[in-house]
CSV table of C-alpha atoms in Angstrom, one decimal:
chain,number,residue,atom,x,y,z
Y,12,MET,CA,96.7,87.3,85.2
Y,13,ARG,CA,99.8,84.8,85.0
Y,14,ASN,CA,103.3,86.6,84.1
Y,15,PRO,CA,104.6,85.0,80.7
Y,16,THR,CA,108.0,85.0,81.8
Y,17,THR,CA,107.7,83.4,85.0
Y,18,THR,CA,104.9,81.0,82.7
Y,19,THR,CA,108.6,80.4,80.5
Y,20,LEU,CA,110.7,79.9,83.0
Y,21,GLY,CA,108.6,76.9,84.8
Y,22,TYR,CA,107.7,74.9,81.3
Y,23,ALA,CA,111.4,75.2,80.7
Y,24,LEU,CA,112.5,74.2,84.3
Y,25,PHE,CA,109.8,71.5,84.0
Y,26,ALA,CA,111.6,70.2,80.7
Y,27,THR,CA,114.1,69.7,82.0
Y,28,ARG,CA,112.5,66.2,83.7
Y,29,TRP,CA,113.4,64.5,79.7
Y,30,LEU,CA,117.3,64.9,81.4
Y,31,GLN,CA,116.6,61.9,83.5
Y,32,ALA,CA,115.3,59.6,80.5
Y,33,PRO,CA,119.0,58.9,79.3
Y,34,LEU,CA,120.0,57.2,82.9
Y,35,TYR,CA,116.7,55.2,82.9
Y,36,PHE,CA,118.4,53.9,79.6
Y,37,GLY,CA,121.4,53.2,80.4
Y,38,LEU,CA,119.5,51.4,84.2
Y,39,VAL,CA,118.2,49.2,81.1
Y,40,ALA,CA,121.6,48.3,79.1
Y,41,ALA,CA,122.5,47.9,83.5
Y,42,GLN,CA,119.8,44.8,83.2
Y,43,GLY,CA,120.9,43.8,79.9
Y,44,VAL,CA,124.6,43.0,82.2
Y,45,TYR,CA,122.4,41.1,84.5
Y,46,VAL,CA,120.4,38.9,82.0
Y,47,TYR,CA,123.8,37.9,80.7
Y,48,LYS,CA,125.0,37.0,85.0
Y,49,PHE,CA,122.2,35.2,85.4
Y,50,PHE,CA,122.8,32.4,82.6
Y,51,LYS,CA,126.6,32.7,83.3
Y,52,GLU,CA,125.9,31.3,86.6
Y,53,LEU,CA,123.0,29.3,85.4
Y,54,TRP,CA,124.8,27.6,83.1
Y,55,THR,CA,127.7,27.6,85.4
Y,56,LEU,CA,126.0,25.2,87.9
Y,57,ILE,CA,124.5,23.2,85.1
Y,58,LEU,CA,128.4,22.1,84.1
Y,59,MET,CA,128.9,21.1,87.9
Y,60,CYS,CA,126.1,19.0,88.3
Y,61,VAL,CA,126.8,17.2,85.1
Y,62,SER,CA,130.0,16.9,85.7
Y,63,GLY,CA,129.7,15.4,89.3
Y,64,HIS,CA,131.3,18.4,90.9
Y,65,ALA,CA,128.5,20.1,92.4
Y,66,THR,CA,128.2,19.8,96.8
Y,67,GLU,CA,124.4,20.3,98.1
Y,68,THR,CA,126.2,23.9,99.4
Y,69,TYR,CA,127.7,24.7,96.1
Y,70,VAL,CA,123.7,24.0,94.6
Y,71,MET,CA,122.1,25.9,97.7
Y,72,LEU,CA,124.6,28.8,97.3
Y,73,ALA,CA,124.4,29.2,93.0
Y,74,VAL,CA,120.7,28.9,93.4
Y,75,LEU,CA,120.9,32.0,95.9
Y,76,LYS,CA,123.2,33.8,92.9
Y,77,LEU,CA,120.3,32.9,90.4
Y,78,VAL,CA,117.7,34.3,93.3
Y,79,ASP,CA,120.5,37.9,94.0
Y,80,VAL,CA,120.5,38.2,90.5
Y,81,VAL,CA,117.1,37.6,89.5
Y,82,MET,CA,115.8,40.5,92.6
Y,83,ILE,CA,118.3,43.1,91.4
Y,84,ALA,CA,117.2,42.4,88.0
Y,85,ASN,CA,113.5,43.3,89.3
Y,86,LEU,CA,114.7,46.2,91.8
Y,87,LEU,CA,116.3,47.4,88.0
Y,88,ILE,CA,112.6,47.1,86.2
Y,89,MET,CA,111.0,48.8,89.4
Y,90,VAL,CA,113.4,52.0,89.2
Y,91,ILE,CA,113.1,51.9,85.6
Y,92,VAL,CA,109.4,51.8,84.5
Y,93,GLY,CA,108.2,53.3,87.7
Y,94,GLY,CA,110.9,56.1,88.1
Y,95,TYR,CA,110.3,56.7,84.8
Y,96,GLU,CA,106.4,57.0,84.8
Y,97,THR,CA,106.8,59.2,87.6
Y,98,PHE,CA,109.7,62.3,87.4
Y,99,VAL,CA,109.8,61.9,83.6
Y,100,SER,CA,106.6,60.9,81.0
Y,101,ARG,CA,103.6,58.3,81.7
Y,102,ILE,CA,104.2,55.5,79.8
Y,103,GLY,CA,100.9,54.9,78.0
Y,104,LEU,CA,99.7,51.5,79.2
Y,105,GLN,CA,96.6,52.0,79.5
Y,106,GLY,CA,94.4,49.3,79.1
Y,107,HIS,CA,97.2,47.0,78.1
Y,108,ARG,CA,96.2,43.5,79.2
Y,109,ASP,CA,99.7,43.0,80.9
Y,110,GLN,CA,100.2,46.6,82.7
Y,111,PRO,CA,101.9,45.8,86.3
Y,112,GLU,CA,98.9,46.6,89.0
Y,113,TRP,CA,100.7,48.8,91.2
Y,114,LEU,CA,101.9,51.0,88.0
Y,115,SER,CA,98.2,52.6,87.8
Y,116,HIS,CA,98.7,53.6,91.2
Y,117,VAL,CA,102.3,54.7,90.8
Y,118,ASN,CA,103.6,58.2,92.8
Y,119,SER,CA,106.9,58.8,94.9
Y,120,ASN,CA,106.1,57.7,98.4
Y,121,VAL,CA,105.3,54.2,96.6
Y,122,LEU,CA,108.0,53.9,94.9
Y,123,LYS,CA,110.3,54.2,97.6
Y,124,VAL,CA,108.2,52.1,100.1
Y,125,LYS,CA,108.7,49.2,97.4
Y,126,LEU,CA,112.4,49.8,96.3
Y,127,ALA,CA,113.1,50.2,100.3
Y,128,THR,CA,111.1,46.5,100.7
Y,129,ALA,CA,113.3,45.3,97.6
Y,130,ILE,CA,116.7,46.1,99.5
Y,131,VAL,CA,115.4,44.3,101.8
Y,132,GLY,CA,114.8,41.3,100.1
Y,133,ILE,CA,118.6,41.6,98.3
Y,134,SER,CA,120.5,41.8,101.4
Y,135,SER,CA,118.3,38.9,102.9
Y,136,VAL,CA,119.6,36.7,100.0
Y,137,HIS,CA,123.0,38.2,100.9
Y,138,LEU,CA,123.1,37.8,104.3
Y,139,LEU,CA,121.2,33.7,103.5
Y,140,GLN,CA,124.4,32.9,101.5
Y,141,MET,CA,126.9,33.9,103.9
Y,142,PHE,CA,124.6,32.0,106.8
Y,143,VAL,CA,125.2,28.9,104.5
Y,144,ASP,CA,129.1,29.1,103.3
Y,145,VAL,CA,129.9,29.7,107.0
Y,146,HIS,CA,132.9,28.0,107.3
Y,147,HIS,CA,134.1,30.4,105.2
Y,148,THR,CA,133.2,33.6,106.6
Y,149,SER,CA,134.5,35.3,109.4
Y,150,ARG,CA,132.8,36.5,112.1
Y,151,HIS,CA,133.5,40.1,111.6
Y,152,ALA,CA,131.5,39.6,107.9
Y,153,LEU,CA,128.6,37.8,109.7
Y,154,LEU,CA,128.0,40.7,112.4
Y,155,TRP,CA,128.8,43.6,110.0
Y,156,GLY,CA,126.7,41.9,107.7
Y,157,THR,CA,123.6,41.3,110.2
Y,158,VAL,CA,124.0,45.0,111.1
Y,159,ILE,CA,123.7,46.4,107.8
Y,160,HIS,CA,121.4,44.4,107.1
Y,161,MET,CA,118.6,45.3,110.1
Y,162,ALA,CA,120.0,48.4,109.0
Y,163,PHE,CA,117.7,48.3,105.9
Y,164,ILE,CA,115.2,46.7,107.8
Y,165,ALA,CA,114.6,49.6,110.5
Y,166,SER,CA,114.7,51.8,107.6
Y,167,ALA,CA,112.1,50.3,105.6
Y,168,ALA,CA,109.5,50.1,108.4
Y,169,ILE,CA,110.6,53.6,108.8
Y,170,LEU,CA,109.9,54.7,105.4
Y,171,ALA,CA,106.8,53.0,105.1
Y,172,TYR,CA,105.4,54.0,108.6
Y,173,MET,CA,106.5,57.9,107.3
Y,174,SER,CA,104.3,57.0,103.8
Y,175,GLY,CA,101.3,55.6,104.8
Y,176,PRO,CA,99.8,57.7,107.4
Y,177,MET,CA,101.4,60.8,104.8
Y,178,ALA,CA,99.5,59.2,101.8
Y,179,ALA,CA,96.3,58.5,104.0
Y,180,GLN,CA,96.5,61.8,105.8
Y,181,THR,CA,96.5,63.7,102.1
Y,182,ASP,CA,93.8,61.6,100.6
Y,183,ARG,CA,92.1,62.7,103.4
Y,184,GLY,CA,92.3,66.2,103.2
Y,185,HIS,CA,91.3,65.9,100.0
Y,186,ALA,CA,88.2,64.5,100.0
Y,187,ASP,CA,87.1,66.2,103.4
Y,188,ARG,CA,87.9,69.8,100.6
Y,189,THR,CA,85.9,71.3,97.5
Y,190,PRO,CA,87.4,72.8,95.7
Y,191,ALA,CA,85.8,76.4,95.7
Y,192,GLY,CA,83.0,77.2,93.3
Y,193,HIS,CA,81.8,74.0,93.1
Y,194,PRO,CA,77.9,73.4,92.4
Y,195,ARG,CA,77.5,71.0,95.0
Y,196,ALA,CA,80.2,71.8,97.7
Y,197,GLU,CA,77.4,70.9,100.6
Y,198,PRO,CA,77.7,67.2,101.7
Y,199,GLU,CA,74.4,66.2,103.3
Y,200,ALA,CA,75.8,65.5,106.6
Y,201,GLU,CA,76.9,69.3,106.6
Y,202,GLY,CA,73.5,70.3,105.5
Y,203,ARG,CA,71.9,67.7,108.9
Y,204,ARG,CA,74.7,70.2,110.9
Y,205,HIS,CA,72.8,73.5,109.9
Y,206,GLY,CA,69.3,72.4,110.4
Y,207,GLN,CA,68.5,71.1,107.1
Y,208,PRO,CA,66.1,68.3,106.6
Y,209,GLU,CA,67.4,64.9,105.1
Y,210,PRO,CA,66.9,63.6,102.1
Y,211,ASP,CA,64.4,61.4,101.3
Y,212,ALA,CA,65.1,58.6,99.2
Y,213,GLU,CA,64.3,60.1,96.1
Y,214,GLY,CA,66.7,62.8,97.0
Y,215,ARG,CA,64.4,66.0,98.0
Y,216,ARG,CA,64.5,67.1,101.5
Y,217,HIS,CA,61.5,67.6,103.6
Y,218,GLY,CA,59.4,70.5,102.5
Y,219,GLN,CA,62.5,72.1,100.8
Y,220,PRO,CA,62.0,72.4,97.2
Y,221,GLU,CA,65.5,70.4,95.8
Y,222,ARG,CA,68.0,73.0,94.6
Y,223,GLU,CA,65.9,76.5,93.8
Y,224,ALA,CA,68.1,78.9,94.4
Y,225,GLY,CA,70.9,77.1,92.7
Y,226,ASP,CA,68.5,76.5,89.7
Y,227,ARG,CA,68.0,80.6,89.8
Y,228,ARG,CA,71.6,81.7,89.8
Y,229,HIS,CA,72.4,80.1,87.0
Y,230,GLY,CA,69.2,81.2,85.0
Y,231,GLN,CA,67.9,77.6,85.4
Y,232,PRO,CA,63.8,76.7,84.8
Y,233,GLU,CA,62.6,76.7,88.8
Y,234,ARG,CA,61.4,73.6,89.9
Y,235,ASP,CA,58.4,72.5,90.8
Y,236,ALA,CA,57.5,70.1,94.1
Y,237,GLU,CA,58.4,67.2,92.5
Y,238,GLY,CA,61.5,68.4,91.7
Y,239,ARG,CA,61.3,69.0,87.5
Y,240,ARG,CA,62.5,72.1,86.0
Y,241,HIS,CA,59.7,73.3,83.6
Y,242,GLY,CA,60.1,73.3,80.6
Y,243,GLN,CA,63.5,70.4,81.0
Y,244,PRO,CA,63.0,66.9,80.5
Y,245,GLU,CA,64.0,64.9,84.4
Y,246,ARG,CA,66.8,63.8,86.0
Y,247,GLU,CA,67.5,60.0,85.9
Y,248,ALA,CA,65.4,57.5,87.5
Y,249,PRO,CA,66.4,54.4,88.7
Y,250,ALA,CA,67.3,51.9,86.5
Y,251,ALA,CA,69.0,47.6,86.5
Y,252,ALA,CA,71.9,46.5,88.3
Y,253,PRO,CA,73.8,44.6,86.0
Y,254,PRO,CA,75.4,41.3,87.0
Y,255,ALA,CA,78.2,42.6,89.3
Y,256,PRO,CA,79.0,42.0,92.9
Y,257,ARG,CA,77.5,44.3,96.1
Y,258,GLN,CA,80.2,46.0,96.9
Y,259,ALA,CA,81.9,45.6,100.5
Y,260,GLU,CA,80.7,48.3,102.8
Y,261,PRO,CA,83.0,51.4,102.5
Y,262,ASP,CA,85.6,53.0,104.7
Y,263,ALA,CA,85.4,56.5,106.3
Y,264,ASP,CA,87.4,58.0,104.0
Y,265,ALA,CA,84.9,56.7,101.0
Y,266,GLU,CA,82.1,57.4,102.2
Y,267,ALA,CA,84.2,61.4,102.3
Y,268,ARG,CA,84.6,60.6,99.2
Y,269,ILE,CA,81.5,60.0,98.3
Y,270,ARG,CA,80.0,63.5,100.0
Y,271,ALA,CA,82.5,65.3,98.2
Y,272,ALA,CA,81.8,64.4,94.8
Y,273,GLY,CA,78.6,66.7,95.2
Y,274,PHE,CA,76.4,63.5,93.9
Y,275,PRO,CA,72.2,64.8,94.3
Y,276,VAL,CA,71.2,61.6,95.6
Y,277,ARG,CA,73.4,57.6,95.9
Y,278,LYS,CA,72.4,55.3,93.5
Y,279,LEU,CA,74.0,52.0,93.4
Y,280,LEU,CA,74.8,49.5,90.3
Y,281,GLU,CA,72.8,46.9,92.7
Y,282,ASP,CA,69.8,48.9,92.3
Y,283,PHE,CA,69.6,49.5,88.9
Y,284,ASP,CA,65.6,48.3,87.2
Y,285,GLU,CA,67.7,46.4,84.4
Y,286,GLN,CA,64.0,44.8,83.5
Y,287,HIS,CA,63.5,48.7,82.4
Y,288,PRO,CA,65.3,49.6,79.3
Y,289,ARG,CA,64.5,47.7,76.3
Y,290,GLY,CA,68.5,47.3,75.8
Y,291,PHE,CA,71.8,47.9,77.2
Y,292,ASP,CA,75.4,46.6,76.9
Y,293,ARG,CA,74.7,44.7,80.1
Y,294,GLU,CA,78.5,43.3,80.1
Y,295,ALA,CA,79.7,47.0,79.2
Y,296,VAL,CA,78.1,48.3,82.7
Y,297,ALA,CA,79.2,45.7,84.6
Y,298,ARG,CA,83.2,45.9,83.0
Y,299,LEU,CA,82.6,49.1,84.1
Y,300,GLY,CA,81.7,48.7,88.0
Y,301,LYS,CA,84.5,47.5,88.6
Y,302,ALA,CA,86.6,51.2,88.2
Y,303,ASP,CA,89.0,50.1,86.3
Y,304,PHE,CA,88.1,52.5,83.2
Y,305,VAL,CA,89.6,54.6,85.7
Y,306,ALA,CA,92.2,54.1,86.4
Y,307,ALA,CA,93.0,54.0,82.2
Y,308,ARG,CA,92.2,57.0,82.1
Y,309,ARG,CA,89.7,56.5,79.6
Y,310,ASN,CA,85.7,58.0,79.9
Y,311,VAL,CA,82.3,57.1,79.5
Y,312,VAL,CA,79.4,57.8,77.1
Y,313,PHE,CA,75.7,56.8,78.1
Y,314,VAL,CA,73.1,57.5,75.7
Y,315,GLY,CA,69.2,57.7,76.0
Y,316,PRO,CA,66.2,59.0,75.8
Y,317,PRO,CA,65.0,61.0,79.1
Y,318,GLY,CA,64.3,58.3,82.1
Y,319,THR,CA,66.3,55.0,80.8
Y,320,GLY,CA,68.7,55.5,83.8
Y,321,LYS,CA,71.8,57.4,82.8
Y,322,THR,CA,71.8,59.4,85.4
Y,323,HIS,CA,71.5,56.2,87.8
Y,324,LEU,CA,74.5,54.5,86.0
Y,325,ALA,CA,76.4,57.5,85.8
Y,326,ILE,CA,76.5,58.5,89.9
Y,327,ALA,CA,76.5,54.4,90.6
Y,328,LEU,CA,79.8,54.4,89.0
Y,329,GLY,CA,81.2,57.5,90.6
Y,330,VAL,CA,80.4,55.7,93.4
Y,331,ARG,CA,82.5,52.9,92.6
Y,332,ALA,CA,85.2,54.7,91.7
Y,333,CYS,CA,84.7,56.7,95.4
Y,334,GLN,CA,85.1,53.3,97.1
Y,335,ALA,CA,88.2,52.5,94.5
Y,336,GLY,CA,90.2,55.3,95.7
Y,337,HIS,CA,89.5,58.1,93.8
Y,338,ARG,CA,87.9,61.2,93.5
Y,339,VAL,CA,85.1,62.1,91.9
Y,340,LEU,CA,83.3,65.6,91.0
Y,341,PHE,CA,79.7,65.7,90.1
Y,342,ALA,CA,77.4,68.1,87.7
Y,343,THR,CA,75.4,69.1,85.4
Y,344,ALA,CA,76.0,70.8,82.1
Y,345,ALA,CA,74.3,73.6,83.0
Y,346,GLU,CA,75.9,73.3,86.5
Y,347,TRP,CA,79.7,73.1,84.8
Y,348,ALA,CA,79.3,76.1,82.5
Y,349,ALA,CA,78.6,78.0,85.2
Y,350,ARG,CA,81.5,77.1,87.1
Y,351,LEU,CA,84.0,77.9,84.1
Y,352,SER,CA,82.0,80.7,83.5
Y,353,ASP,CA,83.1,82.1,86.9
Y,354,ALA,CA,86.4,81.4,86.6
Y,355,ARG,CA,86.8,82.7,83.3
Y,356,ALA,CA,85.2,85.7,84.2
Y,357,ALA,CA,87.7,85.9,86.9
Y,358,GLY,CA,90.7,85.3,85.4
Y,359,ARG,CA,91.3,81.8,87.1
Y,360,LEU,CA,90.3,79.3,84.0
Y,361,ASP,CA,93.9,77.7,83.9
Y,362,ALA,CA,94.3,77.6,87.4
Y,363,GLU,CA,90.4,75.5,88.3
Y,364,LEU,CA,91.0,73.3,84.9
Y,365,ALA,CA,94.7,72.5,86.8
Y,366,ALA,CA,92.3,72.7,90.2
Y,367,LEU,CA,90.3,69.5,88.9
Y,368,ASP,CA,92.6,68.0,87.9
Y,369,GLU,CA,92.6,66.8,91.6
Y,370,HIS,CA,89.8,65.0,90.6
Y,371,ALA,CA,90.1,61.6,88.9
Y,372,LEU,CA,87.2,61.3,87.5
Y,373,LEU,CA,84.6,64.0,86.9
Y,374,ILE,CA,81.2,63.4,85.2
Y,375,VAL,CA,78.8,66.0,83.2
Y,376,ASP,CA,75.8,64.8,83.6
Y,377,GLU,CA,72.2,66.2,81.2
Y,378,VAL,CA,74.5,67.0,78.2
Y,379,GLY,CA,72.2,67.7,75.8
Y,380,TYR,CA,69.4,69.7,77.1
Y,381,THR,CA,70.4,73.2,77.4
Y,382,PRO,CA,72.3,74.4,74.0
Y,383,PHE,CA,75.1,76.2,75.0
Y,384,ASP,CA,76.8,80.2,73.3
Y,385,ALA,CA,80.0,79.6,71.1
Y,386,ALA,CA,81.5,81.2,74.3
Y,387,THR,CA,80.1,77.9,76.7
Y,388,ALA,CA,80.8,75.7,73.9
Y,389,GLY,CA,84.3,77.2,73.7
Y,390,LEU,CA,84.6,76.5,77.5
Y,391,PHE,CA,83.1,72.3,77.9
Y,392,PHE,CA,85.9,72.1,74.9
Y,393,GLN,CA,89.1,73.7,77.0
Y,394,LEU,CA,87.8,71.4,80.0
Y,395,VAL,CA,88.0,68.0,77.4
Y,396,ALA,CA,91.3,69.1,76.1
Y,397,HIS,CA,92.3,69.4,79.0
Y,398,ARG,CA,91.3,65.8,80.8
Y,399,TYR,CA,92.6,64.1,77.2
Y,400,GLU,CA,93.8,60.8,77.6
Y,401,ARG,CA,94.9,62.1,81.5
Y,402,ALA,CA,91.3,61.6,83.7
Y,403,SER,CA,88.4,60.0,83.2
Y,404,LEU,CA,85.0,61.6,82.3
Y,405,ILE,CA,81.5,60.5,83.2
Y,406,LEU,CA,78.6,61.9,80.4
Y,407,THR,CA,74.8,61.5,79.8
Y,408,SER,CA,73.4,63.3,77.5
Y,409,ASP,CA,70.0,62.4,75.5
Y,410,ARG,CA,71.8,62.5,71.7
Y,411,PRO,CA,74.1,60.5,70.3
Y,412,LEU,CA,77.7,62.4,69.6
Y,413,GLY,CA,76.7,62.6,65.5
Y,414,ARG,CA,73.7,65.1,66.9
Y,415,TRP,CA,76.0,67.5,69.5
Y,416,ASP,CA,76.5,70.4,67.3
Y,417,GLU,CA,73.2,70.5,68.3
Y,418,VAL,CA,74.6,71.4,71.7
Y,419,PHE,CA,77.5,72.6,71.3
Y,420,GLY,CA,77.7,73.5,67.6
Y,421,ALA,CA,81.1,74.3,66.2
Y,422,SER,CA,82.7,73.1,68.7
Y,423,ALA,CA,81.0,70.0,68.7
Y,424,PRO,CA,83.5,67.5,66.3
Y,425,ALA,CA,86.8,68.6,68.4
Y,426,LEU,CA,85.2,68.0,71.3
Y,427,ALA,CA,83.3,64.6,70.3
Y,428,ASP,CA,86.5,63.5,68.7
Y,429,ARG,CA,88.4,63.5,71.7
Y,430,VAL,CA,85.4,62.1,74.7
Y,431,ALA,CA,84.9,59.3,71.7
Y,432,HIS,CA,88.8,58.9,71.5
Y,433,HIS,CA,89.5,56.1,74.7
Y,434,ALA,CA,85.3,56.4,75.7
Y,435,GLU,CA,83.0,53.1,76.1
Y,436,ILE,CA,79.4,54.5,74.6
Y,437,VAL,CA,76.1,52.9,76.7
Y,438,ARG,CA,73.3,53.1,74.6
Y,439,LEU,CA,70.0,52.8,76.4
Y,440,ASP,CA,66.8,52.9,74.9
Y,441,GLY,CA,63.2,52.4,76.6
Y,442,ASP,CA,60.2,54.3,77.9
Y,443,SER,CA,61.2,56.9,80.6
Y,444,TYR,CA,60.7,54.9,84.0
Y,445,ARG,CA,59.1,58.3,85.6
Y,446,THR,CA,56.6,58.3,82.9
Y,447,ARG,CA,55.7,54.0,83.0
Y,448,ARG,CA,55.6,54.9,86.9
Y,449,ALA,CA,53.2,57.8,86.5
Y,450,THR,CA,50.6,55.9,84.6
Y,451,SER,CA,50.8,53.0,86.4
Y,452,ALA,CA,49.7,54.7,88.8
Y,453,TRP,CA,46.8,56.6,87.4
Y,454,ALA,CA,45.9,53.1,86.2
Y,455,ASP,CA,45.5,52.1,90.0
């Protein structure tokens, strides 16, 4: 259990980050000063050109001054927005059409490299001004200007070299390490190293029932020879590729993230049978396939009868998110319930929820197939509330959000409200893909 005094002290220290907020507003005022300076220099240049007193050298130097002012203003906005987002509080720009590309993945390392690069650019402009006006610049000033500029370049290069490998190593370490207690922690490659059979195209290991031991541990019904749970709807079958371009071959880091995600099988959007569901929003699925919803911290809910392809699409979006550089974790609702219950029993529920923050996307499959008691429903509410507007969820369910009271009881309204607030809800209609295939095989 946490020490209340330590927790209160930690929260108080963390709250001191707001002392930095006035500093960033001070930089906003400084940016206003540079706007005034820019237009003053521009007006002077226009007057000199109109009066005919502007030489070519003067125009060049004046334009370089304007460029210099703009670059410093760019540096200021980068420090203001990126620094505030990194060190004080998140800025609610998710989904805004004008959100800067770099802001979606800003962190202290990225910010430092970008600042160093901007300083090198500003130094370059200053040095160019000195060379353009070389007749009025002393050799001593030129020498030291060049030395200082080279020092800036060397510093930026060293900083970029140190930040790049460190960030890559951290990401690789996160991808290779799955938190303890993860119900699907062992990747396929690990299974092969221990002599386990390789999964076939349907995700089953030859000669071995699929996850029977895990099902029995969590009190779930045992699977039959076809990998189905007795008395429980089957896992979704492949279903329809939205019009999205095929992804490039994923690199080693993406493959590590995919293995660590714990997908039961690998599914791709390109393999989805779009002819099977009688109706679903193909444009929405294609848009989700870009994985932008993860950076925007939005949720996705797939709703439809069993066998319409909900799990296929959830896994496929998870794979796309891994390829986009995000960490993902997949489990069924029953497995998430067991994981959270174990954490609560061990007195580490808060630590478990905090550890899950390392994953930008969590996938909760088969919501509604197993109703939960009030205590377990409360755990799901804590998970959803903890990630609300902070990270993304994908949920698949056989019933709409309005009927989640059948699953989560009294917790359903508050839980569904937080899930749906920033969510893309995709409805899939149709018959079971597996039933259709079985009927066709029997007819043949």
